């Protein structure tokens, strides 16, 4: 069944903890991917004024939304979210420095690629079609990154 990770009934409680961790990973990376994607889309729209790139980013966003429906329900992901106690939430010094819009774009497209890869890997536990969908999106992101960087450089 899409959206559910199979737990071996013979496994003790630690596997339930693993399931919670997997759901937290999925939740965090859904958020990361959509945040990074939105920043890149805004740069294409408002700084590059490029209708084609903006539409491509928007299509990717809609494709991600469609695949997310195959994953655990958002209510379950929200129940397991614990942002205040997240041990990795502190920003690094690099995250606080951006020289220009190109830096902002590069940081966010990288964030997007990494989060889509994580979603691809962890989707393999519950829904192979979702994993393949994320893989397809990842390659679309590689292509739009190249197009965008050419426009930003010009």
mmCIF file of C-alpha atoms in Angstrom:
data_model
loop_
_atom_site.group_PDB
_atom_site.id
_atom_site.type_symbol
_atom_site.label_atom_id
_atom_site.label_comp_id
_atom_site.label_asym_id
_atom_site.label_seq_id
_atom_site.Cartn_x
_atom_site.Cartn_y
_atom_site.Cartn_z
ATOM 1 C CA UNK A 1 0.000 0.000 0.000
ATOM 2 C CA UNK A 2 1.457 3.404 -0.945
ATOM 3 C CA UNK A 3 2.450 5.569 1.974
ATOM 4 C CA UNK A 4 3.049 2.847 4.516
ATOM 5 C CA UNK A 5 6.327 1.322 5.566
ATOM 6 C CA UNK A 6 6.115 -2.371 6.346
ATOM 7 C CA UNK A 7 7.090 -3.290 9.904
ATOM 8 C CA UNK A 8 7.960 -6.880 10.652
ATOM 9 C CA UNK A 9 5.533 -7.875 13.462
ATOM 10 C CA UNK A 10 8.305 -9.879 15.134
ATOM 11 C CA UNK A 11 10.415 -6.766 15.584
ATOM 12 C CA UNK A 12 10.451 -5.066 18.980
ATOM 13 C CA UNK A 13 9.799 -1.410 19.810
ATOM 14 C CA UNK A 14 13.083 -0.066 18.345
ATOM 15 C CA UNK A 15 11.686 -0.611 14.845
ATOM 16 C CA UNK A 16 8.753 1.653 15.724
ATOM 17 C CA UNK A 17 11.320 4.271 16.706
ATOM 18 C CA UNK A 18 12.990 3.760 13.326
ATOM 19 C CA UNK A 19 9.627 4.274 11.601
ATOM 20 C CA UNK A 20 9.170 7.536 13.496
ATOM 21 C CA UNK A 21 12.673 8.586 12.427
ATOM 22 C CA UNK A 22 11.936 7.730 8.796
ATOM 23 C CA UNK A 23 8.748 9.795 8.916
ATOM 24 C CA UNK A 24 10.684 12.703 10.419
ATOM 25 C CA UNK A 25 13.254 12.416 7.609
ATOM 26 C CA UNK A 26 10.488 12.433 5.005
ATOM 27 C CA UNK A 27 8.779 15.409 6.655
ATOM 28 C CA UNK A 28 11.988 17.454 6.930
ATOM 29 C CA UNK A 29 12.957 16.776 3.337
ATOM 30 C CA UNK A 30 9.518 17.564 1.939
ATOM 31 C CA UNK A 31 9.838 20.945 3.657
ATOM 32 C CA UNK A 32 13.435 21.469 2.498
ATOM 33 C CA UNK A 33 12.634 20.588 -1.088
ATOM 34 C CA UNK A 34 9.628 22.892 -1.283
ATOM 35 C CA UNK A 35 11.468 25.768 0.412
ATOM 36 C CA UNK A 36 14.505 25.475 -1.869
ATOM 37 C CA UNK A 37 12.295 25.117 -4.920
ATOM 38 C CA UNK A 38 10.276 28.204 -4.014
ATOM 39 C CA UNK A 39 13.413 30.340 -3.644
ATOM 40 C CA UNK A 40 14.666 29.202 -7.065
ATOM 41 C CA UNK A 41 11.257 29.797 -8.620
ATOM 42 C CA UNK A 42 11.145 33.327 -7.186
ATOM 43 C CA UNK A 43 14.578 34.101 -8.639
ATOM 44 C CA UNK A 44 13.464 32.837 -12.062
ATOM 45 C CA UNK A 45 10.265 34.875 -11.837
ATOM 46 C CA UNK A 46 11.270 38.163 -10.234
ATOM 47 C CA UNK A 47 14.987 38.534 -10.935
ATOM 48 C CA UNK A 48 15.460 36.725 -14.238
ATOM 49 C CA UNK A 49 11.936 37.618 -15.415
ATOM 50 C CA UNK A 50 12.000 34.310 -17.269
ATOM 51 C CA UNK A 51 8.563 32.885 -17.986
ATOM 52 C CA UNK A 52 9.901 29.538 -19.243
ATOM 53 C CA UNK A 53 12.113 28.817 -16.216
ATOM 54 C CA UNK A 54 9.376 29.971 -13.849
ATOM 55 C CA UNK A 55 6.938 27.549 -15.508
ATOM 56 C CA UNK A 56 9.473 24.703 -15.276
ATOM 57 C CA UNK A 57 10.003 25.307 -11.551
ATOM 58 C CA UNK A 58 6.245 25.454 -11.063
ATOM 59 C CA UNK A 59 5.794 22.118 -12.910
ATOM 60 C CA UNK A 60 8.426 20.527 -10.692
ATOM 61 C CA UNK A 61 6.607 21.867 -7.623
ATOM 62 C CA UNK A 62 3.333 20.343 -8.815
ATOM 63 C CA UNK A 63 5.071 17.040 -9.623
ATOM 64 C CA UNK A 64 6.506 16.929 -6.106
ATOM 65 C CA UNK A 65 3.053 17.609 -4.644
ATOM 66 C CA UNK A 66 1.613 14.715 -6.660
ATOM 67 C CA UNK A 67 4.297 12.278 -5.493
ATOM 68 C CA UNK A 68 4.003 13.392 -1.862
ATOM 69 C CA UNK A 69 0.432 12.076 -1.895
ATOM 70 C CA UNK A 70 1.912 8.559 -2.146
ATOM 71 C CA UNK A 71 3.905 9.030 1.072
ATOM 72 C CA UNK A 72 2.677 8.846 4.682
ATOM 73 C CA UNK A 73 -0.189 11.302 5.292
ATOM 74 C CA UNK A 74 0.864 14.798 6.323
ATOM 75 C CA UNK A 75 -1.054 14.480 9.601
ATOM 76 C CA UNK A 76 1.174 11.536 10.566
ATOM 77 C CA UNK A 77 4.299 13.438 9.570
ATOM 78 C CA UNK A 78 3.178 16.465 11.590
ATOM 79 C CA UNK A 79 2.506 14.329 14.660
ATOM 80 C CA UNK A 80 6.086 13.080 14.613
ATOM 81 C CA UNK A 81 7.664 16.478 13.893
ATOM 82 C CA UNK A 82 9.698 17.879 16.782
ATOM 83 C CA UNK A 83 11.342 21.027 15.394
ATOM 84 C CA UNK A 84 12.170 22.518 18.778
ATOM 85 C CA UNK A 85 14.269 19.503 19.803
ATOM 86 C CA UNK A 86 15.848 18.906 16.377
ATOM 87 C CA UNK A 87 19.574 18.493 17.023
ATOM 88 C CA UNK A 88 20.441 19.715 13.505
ATOM 89 C CA UNK A 89 18.490 22.968 13.407
ATOM 90 C CA UNK A 90 21.341 25.339 14.245
ATOM 91 C CA UNK A 91 22.535 27.354 11.231
ATOM 92 C CA UNK A 92 26.146 27.297 10.162
ATOM 93 C CA UNK A 93 28.074 30.486 9.432
ATOM 94 C CA UNK A 94 27.978 29.666 5.692
ATOM 95 C CA UNK A 95 24.176 29.657 5.717
ATOM 96 C CA UNK A 96 24.165 33.258 6.877
ATOM 97 C CA UNK A 97 26.432 34.599 4.112
ATOM 98 C CA UNK A 98 25.300 35.165 0.541
ATOM 99 C CA UNK A 99 27.209 37.472 -1.802
ATOM 100 C CA UNK A 100 24.507 37.829 -4.459
ATOM 101 C CA UNK A 101 21.451 36.251 -6.039
ATOM 102 C CA UNK A 102 23.615 33.629 -7.743
ATOM 103 C CA UNK A 103 24.808 32.460 -4.312
ATOM 104 C CA UNK A 104 21.220 32.315 -3.092
ATOM 105 C CA UNK A 105 20.179 30.336 -6.164
ATOM 106 C CA UNK A 106 23.107 27.901 -5.886
ATOM 107 C CA UNK A 107 22.523 27.267 -2.178
ATOM 108 C CA UNK A 108 18.845 26.604 -2.725
ATOM 109 C CA UNK A 109 19.136 24.456 -5.842
ATOM 110 C CA UNK A 110 21.679 22.344 -3.940
ATOM 111 C CA UNK A 111 19.277 22.096 -1.008
ATOM 112 C CA UNK A 112 16.557 21.032 -3.436
ATOM 113 C CA UNK A 113 18.704 18.346 -5.109
ATOM 114 C CA UNK A 114 19.837 16.897 -1.779
ATOM 115 C CA UNK A 115 16.351 16.790 -0.294
ATOM 116 C CA UNK A 116 14.881 15.149 -3.408
ATOM 117 C CA UNK A 117 17.630 12.511 -3.239
ATOM 118 C CA UNK A 118 16.773 11.813 0.414
ATOM 119 C CA UNK A 119 13.072 11.518 -0.475
ATOM 120 C CA UNK A 120 13.982 9.175 -3.325
ATOM 121 C CA UNK A 121 15.970 6.904 -1.015
ATOM 122 C CA UNK A 122 13.481 6.776 1.859
ATOM 123 C CA UNK A 123 10.498 6.359 -0.475
ATOM 124 C CA UNK A 124 12.025 3.048 -1.507
ATOM 125 C CA UNK A 125 10.921 1.717 1.889
ATOM 126 C CA UNK A 126 7.229 2.232 1.183
ATOM 127 C CA UNK A 127 6.508 3.095 -2.440
ATOM 128 C CA UNK A 128 8.844 2.268 -5.314
ATOM 129 C CA UNK A 129 6.804 4.399 -7.755
ATOM 130 C CA UNK A 130 7.286 7.431 -5.526
ATOM 131 C CA UNK A 131 11.030 6.721 -5.449
ATOM 132 C CA UNK A 132 11.129 6.553 -9.235
ATOM 133 C CA UNK A 133 9.125 9.782 -9.436
ATOM 134 C CA UNK A 134 11.632 11.557 -7.186
ATOM 135 C CA UNK A 135 14.489 10.205 -9.297
ATOM 136 C CA UNK A 136 12.864 11.622 -12.441
ATOM 137 C CA UNK A 137 12.388 14.972 -10.722
ATOM 138 C CA UNK A 138 16.023 14.979 -9.604
ATOM 139 C CA UNK A 139 17.186 14.740 -13.220
ATOM 140 C CA UNK A 140 14.787 17.529 -14.244
ATOM 141 C CA UNK A 141 16.331 19.652 -11.503
ATOM 142 C CA UNK A 142 19.837 19.006 -12.871
ATOM 143 C CA UNK A 143 18.666 20.270 -16.274
ATOM 144 C CA UNK A 144 16.860 23.364 -14.973
ATOM 145 C CA UNK A 145 19.857 24.196 -12.775
ATOM 146 C CA UNK A 146 22.087 24.354 -15.845
ATOM 147 C CA UNK A 147 19.610 26.526 -17.769
ATOM 148 C CA UNK A 148 19.109 28.844 -14.811
ATOM 149 C CA UNK A 149 22.798 29.335 -14.122
ATOM 150 C CA UNK A 150 23.351 30.306 -17.768
ATOM 151 C CA UNK A 151 20.651 32.966 -17.421
ATOM 152 C CA UNK A 152 21.988 34.198 -14.077
ATOM 153 C CA UNK A 153 25.502 34.513 -15.553
ATOM 154 C CA UNK A 154 24.321 36.568 -18.532
#
